[in-house]
Amino acid sequence: MISLKEALKLDNNGVVELRKELKEKIKANSHLGAYIEQLTNTELSDEYSGIPIAIKDNIQVKNWSITSCSKILQGYIAPYNATVIEKMLSRGLAPFGRTNMDEFAMGSTTESSFYGKTLNPLDNAYVPGGSSGGSACAVSAGIALAALGSDTGGSIRQPAAFCGCVGFKPSYGRVSRYGLAAYSSSLDQIGPITRSVEDAAILYDIIAGYDERDTTSANVEFVSTADKLDANKKYKIALVKNYTDEASDEVKNSIYLAANKLKEAGHEISEVSLSSAKYAIAAYYIIATAEASANLSRYDGVRYGRRGEAESLGAMYATTRGEGFGAEVQRRMLLGTFVLSSGYYDAYYIKAQKARAFISKAYESVLEGADALLMPVAPHAAYKFGELKDPLTAYLSDVYTVSVNLAGLPAISVPVTKNADGLNISAQIIGAQWGEQKVLDIASSLERSC
Ligand code: GLN
């Protein structure tokens, strides 16, 4: 499969050929479960012509079904394009197939999708990560040129790490959320999943920028990155020591390997500790579930998708939601409703917001002395199917990704090495707000030396 950079140089016939070739490959690899509604989907794709980009099923493409891989949204058709889709279309890129994900982007394995699971292309006995598991699988397996995912607490970076590709979450506010099905509005961010850092920069440049239709979009100057991408520039990079200590031995070793490679490449490496580390998971799972409980209240059987049969209006709401949402989504809405309820609001929600401010400050202060931070993406490589037994264990494995969303920072995951089972291990580079260029430059340098 060619790169996005090369695809942008193709003429019309070349793009048509590429789309044809890709359709064949997708059909031949349907066992991976990367795309949903395989056939209709690729046929539907021809409504839009252009360089094919795989789209996570929570980003709206006009006239296409969008379900967030939930039963509750079956039958719903998107009435307009998300801003990222409009931007892609204006640059000759086109949505091409919807990719599998955890229901409403809640999860780390892509096992909670209404459509069934996605396999890890590196070894089919393992999960692809989540929630953007379909996008990462498709890119890594060479059945997508590049893909869009969304990252609320790691859902671009972690599946990219599990599947062995590049996943980039821009600063919060950099990419419009208009047309993205909301999970946790103050954390959600769309970003690219690609096979190289350069392709990530190219796709990021295309989708980023201020959008007046998203009130949380940042009205700050956007400067393109791909044309300035420089793997030779030297930076100050700080290894987050206390985070690395908690990881499995193979992950820990990979991070030290990455630090050494970066040092050999001429960067200055130091060590820092993030005092806020222990609050991240609790704060994230309070804020994310609180916002999710509000956001998902709109799915009531009246306005969107599937409606449950019942005698009265109240019973219809209950049946629709009871039948339509999966177990994990229900768990999170209950948790979110609980932390927002009077009597518990101060004890949980307000405290979590204070912890969030503390986490942002802690990042700010370590980033005063460094251009970027280096740490793992996940404490271990991909899980085997069925290995994750309880939700809490899954939540705890988000330890390295969620605090970045709480602070709204840009971060990328880049493959570093393979473990004894042939699974990928990546490193995470985190920058200051709007520091995308530095993050991409360092990632590019790391990619070159790994
Ligand atoms: N695993 C995290 C969660 O379940 C992150 C999900 C995401 O980024 N969408 O909330």
Coordinates of C-alpha atoms and ligand atoms in Angstrom, one line a residue:
M1 CA 0.0 0.0 0.0
I2 CA 1.4 3.4 -1.0
S3 CA 1.7 6.3 1.5
L4 CA -0.8 9.1 1.7
K5 CA 2.0 11.4 0.6
E6 CA 2.4 9.4 -2.6
A7 CA -1.4 9.1 -3.1
L8 CA -1.6 12.9 -3.1
K9 CA 0.5 12.9 -6.3
L10 CA -1.7 10.4 -8.2
D11 CA -3.8 11.6 -11.1
N12 CA -7.5 10.8 -11.4
N13 CA -7.0 7.4 -12.9
G14 CA -4.4 6.5 -10.3
V15 CA -7.0 7.3 -7.6
V16 CA -9.6 5.2 -9.3
E17 CA -7.2 2.3 -9.5
L18 CA -6.2 2.7 -5.9
R19 CA -9.8 2.6 -4.7
K20 CA -10.4 -0.6 -6.8
E21 CA -7.3 -2.2 -5.4
L22 CA -8.3 -1.3 -1.8
K23 CA -11.8 -2.7 -2.2
E24 CA -10.3 -6.1 -3.2
K25 CA -7.9 -6.0 -0.3
I26 CA -10.7 -5.1 2.1
K27 CA -12.8 -8.0 0.9
A28 CA -9.9 -10.4 1.1
N29 CA -9.3 -9.4 4.7
S30 CA -12.9 -9.3 6.0
H31 CA -12.0 -11.8 8.7
L32 CA -10.1 -8.9 10.5
G33 CA -13.4 -7.1 11.2
A34 CA -11.7 -3.7 10.6
Y35 CA -14.6 -2.3 8.6
I36 CA -18.3 -2.6 9.5
E37 CA -21.0 -3.5 7.0
Q38 CA -18.3 -4.4 4.6
L39 CA -20.0 -4.6 1.3
T40 CA -22.6 -1.9 1.5
N41 CA -20.0 0.2 3.0
T42 CA -17.5 0.0 0.2
E43 CA -20.2 0.4 -2.4
L44 CA -21.5 3.4 -0.5
S45 CA -18.0 4.8 -0.6
D46 CA -18.3 5.5 -4.3
E47 CA -20.7 8.3 -3.5
Y48 CA -17.6 10.3 -2.7
S49 CA -14.6 10.2 -5.0
G50 CA -11.1 10.9 -3.9
I51 CA -8.1 9.5 -2.1
P52 CA -9.7 6.9 0.2
I53 CA -9.5 7.5 4.0
A54 CA -11.1 5.1 6.5
I55 CA -13.5 6.8 9.0
K56 CA -14.3 5.7 12.5
D57 CA -18.0 5.1 12.9
N58 CA -18.6 8.1 15.2
I59 CA -17.7 10.7 12.6
Q60 CA -20.6 11.8 10.3
V61 CA -20.5 11.3 6.6
K62 CA -23.5 12.8 4.9
N63 CA -26.0 10.1 3.7
W64 CA -24.1 7.4 5.4
S65 CA -25.2 5.4 8.4
I66 CA -23.4 6.4 11.6
T67 CA -23.9 4.2 14.7
S68 CA -20.9 4.6 17.0
C69 CA -21.1 0.8 16.8
S70 CA -24.2 0.8 19.0
K71 CA -27.5 -1.0 18.6
I72 CA -29.3 2.2 19.6
L73 CA -28.2 4.1 16.5
Q74 CA -29.1 1.4 14.0
G75 CA -31.0 2.9 11.1
Y76 CA -29.7 6.5 11.7
I77 CA -28.4 8.3 8.6
A78 CA -26.1 11.3 9.0
P79 CA -27.8 14.5 7.7
Y80 CA -24.5 16.4 7.2
N81 CA -20.8 16.0 7.0
A82 CA -18.5 16.5 10.0
T83 CA -16.1 19.4 9.4
V84 CA -13.2 17.0 9.1
I85 CA -15.0 15.3 6.2
E86 CA -15.7 18.6 4.5
K87 CA -12.0 19.6 4.9
M88 CA -10.9 16.2 3.5
L89 CA -13.2 16.5 0.5
S90 CA -11.9 20.0 -0.3
R91 CA -8.4 18.6 -0.5
G92 CA -9.2 15.6 -2.8
L93 CA -9.5 13.0 0.0
A94 CA -12.7 11.0 0.5
P95 CA -14.3 8.9 3.2
F96 CA -14.0 5.3 2.4
G97 CA -15.6 2.8 4.7
R98 CA -16.6 3.0 8.3
T99 CA -14.3 1.4 10.8
N100 CA -15.2 -0.7 13.9
M101 CA -14.9 0.7 17.4
D102 CA -16.0 0.2 21.0
E103 CA -19.6 1.2 21.5
F104 CA -19.6 5.0 21.8
A105 CA -15.8 5.0 22.0
M106 CA -15.9 3.6 25.5
G107 CA -13.3 0.9 25.8
S108 CA -9.8 -0.2 25.1
T109 CA -10.2 -3.4 23.0
T110 CA -12.9 -2.9 20.3
E111 CA -14.8 -5.9 21.8
S112 CA -17.9 -3.9 22.8
S113 CA -18.9 -3.1 19.2
F114 CA -22.5 -4.1 18.2
Y115 CA -20.9 -5.5 15.0
G116 CA -18.5 -7.9 16.8
K117 CA -14.8 -7.7 17.4
T118 CA -11.8 -6.6 15.3
L119 CA -8.6 -8.7 15.3
N120 CA -5.1 -7.5 15.8
P121 CA -3.4 -7.9 12.4
L122 CA 0.0 -8.7 14.0
D123 CA -1.5 -11.7 15.7
N124 CA -5.2 -12.6 15.4
A125 CA -5.3 -14.0 18.9
Y126 CA -4.9 -10.5 20.3
V127 CA -7.1 -7.4 20.5
P128 CA -6.3 -4.4 18.3
G129 CA -6.8 -2.0 21.2
G130 CA -9.5 0.6 21.3
S131 CA -11.7 2.3 21.0
S132 CA -10.4 3.1 17.4
G133 CA -9.4 -0.5 16.9
G134 CA -11.0 -0.8 13.4
S135 CA -9.0 2.2 12.1
A136 CA -5.7 1.0 13.6
C137 CA -6.2 -2.5 12.3
A138 CA -7.1 -1.3 8.8
V139 CA -4.0 0.9 8.6
S140 CA -1.6 -1.6 10.0
A141 CA -3.0 -4.5 7.8
G142 CA -2.6 -2.3 4.7
I143 CA -6.3 -2.2 4.0
A144 CA -6.5 1.6 4.5
L145 CA -4.2 4.2 3.3
A146 CA -4.8 6.2 6.5
A147 CA -7.7 6.6 8.9
L148 CA -9.4 9.0 11.2
G149 CA -10.0 8.0 14.8
S150 CA -11.1 9.8 18.0
D151 CA -9.2 10.1 21.2
T152 CA -11.0 10.8 24.5
G153 CA -8.6 9.0 26.8
G154 CA -6.2 7.2 24.5
S155 CA -8.4 5.8 21.7
I156 CA -6.1 6.8 18.9
R157 CA -2.7 6.3 20.6
Q158 CA -3.4 3.0 22.3
P159 CA -4.8 1.0 19.3
A160 CA -2.1 2.4 17.1
A161 CA 0.4 1.1 19.6
F162 CA -1.3 -2.3 19.8
C163 CA -1.4 -2.7 16.0
G164 CA 2.0 -1.1 15.3
C165 CA 1.1 2.1 13.5
V166 CA 1.3 5.8 14.2
G167 CA -1.6 7.5 16.2
F168 CA -1.7 11.3 16.7
K169 CA -4.0 13.2 19.1
P170 CA -3.8 16.9 18.5
S171 CA -4.2 19.6 21.2
Y172 CA -7.8 19.9 22.4
G173 CA -9.6 22.5 20.2
R174 CA -7.2 22.1 17.2
V175 CA -9.5 19.8 15.2
S176 CA -13.2 20.5 15.0
R177 CA -15.6 18.1 16.8
Y178 CA -18.5 19.2 14.7
G179 CA -20.1 16.0 13.4
L180 CA -18.3 13.8 15.9
A181 CA -20.7 11.8 18.1
A182 CA -19.9 13.1 21.6
Y183 CA -18.6 10.8 24.3
S184 CA -17.0 13.3 26.6
S185 CA -17.0 16.7 25.0
S186 CA -14.2 18.3 27.0
L187 CA -11.9 15.5 26.2
D188 CA -12.8 14.2 22.7
Q189 CA -10.5 15.0 19.8
I190 CA -10.3 13.6 16.2
G191 CA -6.9 12.7 14.8
P192 CA -5.1 10.6 12.2
I193 CA -4.0 7.0 12.4
T194 CA -1.3 6.3 9.7
R195 CA 1.7 4.2 8.8
S196 CA 4.2 7.0 9.1
V197 CA 4.7 10.2 11.1
E198 CA 4.8 12.2 7.8
D199 CA 1.4 10.9 6.8
A200 CA 0.1 11.8 10.2
A201 CA 1.3 15.3 9.8
I202 CA -0.2 15.5 6.3
L203 CA -3.6 14.3 7.4
Y204 CA -3.5 16.5 10.5
D205 CA -2.8 19.6 8.4
I206 CA -5.8 18.8 6.3
I207 CA -8.3 18.3 9.1
A208 CA -7.0 20.9 11.6
G209 CA -8.0 24.6 12.0
Y210 CA -10.6 26.8 13.6
D211 CA -14.3 26.1 13.0
E212 CA -17.0 28.4 14.1
R213 CA -19.5 25.6 14.2
D214 CA -17.7 24.0 17.2
T215 CA -17.8 26.4 20.2
T216 CA -14.8 24.6 21.7
S217 CA -12.7 25.0 18.6
A218 CA -9.7 27.1 19.3
N219 CA -9.5 30.4 17.5
V220 CA -5.7 30.4 17.4
E221 CA -3.4 30.6 14.4
F222 CA -2.9 27.3 12.7
V223 CA 0.4 26.7 11.1
S224 CA 0.9 23.6 8.8
T225 CA 3.4 21.0 10.0
A226 CA 4.1 18.5 7.2
D227 CA 6.0 21.0 5.0
K228 CA 8.2 21.9 8.0
L229 CA 8.6 18.3 9.4
D230 CA 12.3 18.1 10.5
A231 CA 13.7 14.8 11.9
N232 CA 17.1 16.5 12.3
K233 CA 16.1 19.3 14.7
K234 CA 17.4 18.8 18.2
Y235 CA 15.1 19.0 21.2
K236 CA 15.0 18.8 25.0
I237 CA 13.0 15.7 25.9
A238 CA 12.1 14.6 29.4
L239 CA 11.5 11.0 30.3
V240 CA 8.6 10.8 32.8
K241 CA 10.3 8.5 35.3
N242 CA 7.5 7.7 37.7
Y243 CA 5.2 6.7 34.9
T244 CA 7.7 4.4 33.3
D245 CA 8.3 2.6 36.6
E246 CA 4.8 1.1 36.7
A247 CA 5.0 -0.5 33.3
S248 CA 5.8 -4.1 32.5
D249 CA 9.5 -4.9 32.0
E250 CA 9.2 -5.1 28.2
V251 CA 7.5 -1.7 28.0
K252 CA 9.9 -0.2 30.5
N253 CA 12.8 -1.5 28.4
S254 CA 11.3 -0.2 25.2
I255 CA 11.0 3.3 26.7
Y256 CA 14.6 3.3 27.8
L257 CA 15.5 2.0 24.3
A258 CA 13.5 5.0 22.8
A259 CA 15.3 7.4 25.1
N260 CA 18.7 6.0 24.1
K261 CA 17.8 6.2 20.4
L262 CA 16.7 9.8 20.8
K263 CA 19.9 10.6 22.7
E264 CA 22.0 9.0 20.0
A265 CA 20.1 11.1 17.5
G266 CA 21.4 14.2 19.3
H267 CA 18.4 15.2 21.5
E268 CA 19.0 16.2 25.1
I269 CA 17.3 13.6 27.4
S270 CA 16.5 14.4 31.1
E271 CA 14.2 12.7 33.7
V272 CA 11.2 14.3 35.4
S273 CA 8.4 13.1 37.7
L274 CA 4.8 14.0 37.3
S275 CA 3.4 14.6 40.8
S276 CA -0.2 14.3 39.5
A277 CA 0.1 10.8 38.1
K278 CA -1.9 9.0 40.8
Y279 CA -5.0 11.2 40.2
A280 CA -5.4 10.8 36.5
I281 CA -7.5 7.6 36.2
A282 CA -10.0 8.6 39.0
A283 CA -10.4 12.2 37.6
Y284 CA -10.8 10.9 34.0
Y285 CA -13.4 8.2 34.8
I286 CA -15.5 10.7 36.8
I287 CA -15.4 13.5 34.2
A288 CA -15.7 11.3 31.2
T289 CA -18.7 9.3 32.6
A290 CA -20.3 12.5 33.9
E291 CA -20.2 14.1 30.4
A292 CA -21.2 10.8 28.7
S293 CA -24.3 10.5 30.9
A294 CA -25.4 14.0 29.7
N295 CA -24.4 13.5 26.1
L296 CA -26.0 10.1 25.7
S297 CA -29.3 11.2 27.2
R298 CA -30.2 12.4 23.6
Y299 CA -30.7 8.8 22.5
D300 CA -34.2 8.4 23.7
G301 CA -35.9 6.6 20.8
V302 CA -37.6 9.9 19.6
R303 CA -34.9 11.7 17.7
Y304 CA -32.2 9.2 16.7
G305 CA -32.0 5.6 15.4
R306 CA -33.8 2.7 16.9
R307 CA -37.0 2.8 19.0
G308 CA -38.1 0.2 21.5
E309 CA -41.8 -1.0 21.5
A310 CA -43.8 0.1 24.6
E311 CA -47.2 1.2 25.7
S312 CA -46.3 4.6 27.2
L313 CA -43.7 7.3 26.5
G314 CA -41.8 6.6 29.7
A315 CA -41.7 2.9 29.0
M316 CA -40.6 3.6 25.5
Y317 CA -37.6 5.6 26.8
A318 CA -36.7 2.8 29.1
T319 CA -37.1 0.0 26.6
T320 CA -35.2 1.9 23.9
R321 CA -32.3 2.7 26.2
G322 CA -32.3 -0.7 28.0
E323 CA -32.3 -2.6 24.7
G324 CA -30.1 -0.2 22.7
F325 CA -27.1 0.4 24.9
G326 CA -24.6 -2.3 25.7
A327 CA -23.4 -3.2 29.2
E328 CA -20.3 -0.9 29.4
V329 CA -22.2 2.1 28.1
Q330 CA -25.0 1.5 30.7
R331 CA -22.4 1.1 33.4
R332 CA -20.8 4.4 32.5
M333 CA -24.0 6.4 32.3
L334 CA -25.0 5.1 35.7
L335 CA -21.6 6.1 37.1
G336 CA -21.8 9.5 35.4
T337 CA -25.3 10.1 36.7
F338 CA -24.2 9.1 40.2
V339 CA -21.2 11.5 40.3
L340 CA -23.4 14.4 39.1
S341 CA -26.3 13.7 41.5
S342 CA -26.9 16.2 44.4
G343 CA -25.1 15.0 47.5
Y344 CA -22.3 13.4 45.5
Y345 CA -21.5 16.3 43.1
D346 CA -19.1 18.0 45.4
A347 CA -17.4 14.8 46.6
Y348 CA -16.8 13.5 43.2
Y349 CA -17.3 15.8 40.2
I350 CA -16.0 19.0 41.8
K351 CA -13.0 17.1 43.2
A352 CA -12.3 15.6 39.8
Q353 CA -12.3 19.1 38.2
K354 CA -9.8 20.3 40.8
A355 CA -7.6 17.2 40.1
R356 CA -7.9 18.1 36.4
A357 CA -6.6 21.6 37.0
F358 CA -3.8 20.2 39.1
I359 CA -2.8 17.7 36.4
S360 CA -2.7 20.5 33.8
K361 CA -0.5 22.6 36.0
A362 CA 1.8 19.6 36.6
Y363 CA 2.2 19.1 32.9
E364 CA 2.7 22.8 32.3
S365 CA 5.5 23.0 34.9
V366 CA 7.5 20.0 33.5
L367 CA 7.0 21.3 30.0
E368 CA 8.6 24.6 31.0
G369 CA 11.9 22.8 31.1
A370 CA 11.5 20.5 28.1
D371 CA 10.1 20.6 24.6
A372 CA 8.3 17.3 25.0
L373 CA 7.8 14.4 27.3
L374 CA 8.5 10.7 26.7
M375 CA 6.5 7.9 28.3
P376 CA 4.8 4.6 27.5
V377 CA 1.4 4.5 25.7
A378 CA 0.1 1.5 27.7
P379 CA 1.6 -0.5 30.6
H380 CA 1.8 -3.6 28.4
A381 CA 1.5 -4.8 24.8
A382 CA -1.9 -6.0 23.4
Y383 CA -4.1 -8.3 25.5
K384 CA -5.2 -11.7 24.3
F385 CA -8.9 -11.9 23.6
G386 CA -10.7 -12.7 26.9
E387 CA -7.7 -11.7 29.0
L388 CA -9.3 -8.6 30.4
K389 CA -11.7 -9.9 33.0
D390 CA -13.2 -6.8 34.7
P391 CA -13.8 -3.2 33.7
L392 CA -11.6 -1.8 36.4
T393 CA -8.5 -3.5 35.1
A394 CA -9.2 -2.0 31.7
Y395 CA -9.7 1.5 33.2
L396 CA -6.4 1.2 35.0
S397 CA -4.5 0.3 31.8
D398 CA -5.4 3.8 30.5
V399 CA -3.0 5.3 33.0
Y400 CA -0.5 6.8 30.4
T401 CA -3.0 8.2 28.0
V402 CA -6.0 9.8 30.0
S403 CA -4.0 12.6 31.7
V404 CA -3.0 14.0 28.3
N405 CA -6.7 14.5 27.4
L406 CA -7.4 16.0 30.8
A407 CA -4.6 18.6 30.1
G408 CA -5.7 19.0 26.4
L409 CA -2.2 18.4 25.1
P410 CA -0.9 17.0 21.8
A411 CA 0.5 13.5 21.9
I412 CA 1.6 10.8 19.4
S413 CA 2.4 7.1 19.7
V414 CA 5.3 5.8 17.6
P415 CA 6.3 2.1 17.2
V416 CA 9.7 1.4 18.9
T417 CA 10.1 -2.4 19.0
K418 CA 8.4 -5.8 19.0
N419 CA 8.2 -8.1 22.0
A420 CA 8.9 -11.9 22.0
D421 CA 5.4 -12.6 20.7
G422 CA 5.8 -10.3 17.7
L423 CA 3.5 -7.6 19.2
N424 CA 4.3 -4.0 18.9
I425 CA 5.4 -1.7 21.6
S426 CA 5.3 2.1 21.1
A427 CA 6.5 5.2 22.9
Q428 CA 4.4 8.3 23.5
I429 CA 5.7 11.8 22.8
I430 CA 3.7 14.6 24.6
G431 CA 4.0 18.3 23.8
A432 CA 2.8 21.6 25.3
Q433 CA -0.5 23.0 24.0
W434 CA -0.3 23.9 20.3
G435 CA 3.2 22.2 20.3
E436 CA 2.2 19.8 17.4
Q437 CA 5.3 20.6 15.3
K438 CA 7.8 19.7 18.0
V439 CA 5.8 16.5 18.8
L440 CA 5.8 15.5 15.1
D441 CA 9.5 16.4 14.6
I442 CA 10.6 14.2 17.6
A443 CA 8.3 11.4 16.5
S444 CA 9.8 11.6 13.1
S445 CA 13.3 11.4 14.5
L446 CA 12.3 8.4 16.7
E447 CA 10.6 6.6 13.8
R448 CA 13.8 7.0 11.7
S449 CA 16.0 5.5 14.4
C450 CA 13.8 2.6 15.4
Ligands
GLN1 N1 -10.2 3.6 27.1 C1 -10.7 4.9 27.4 C2 -12.1 4.8 27.8 O1 -12.6 3.8 27.7 C3 -10.4 5.8 26.3 C4 -11.5 5.8 25.2 C5 -11.3 6.9 24.2 O2 -10.3 7.5 24.1 N2 -12.4 7.1 23.4 O3 -12.7 5.7 28.1

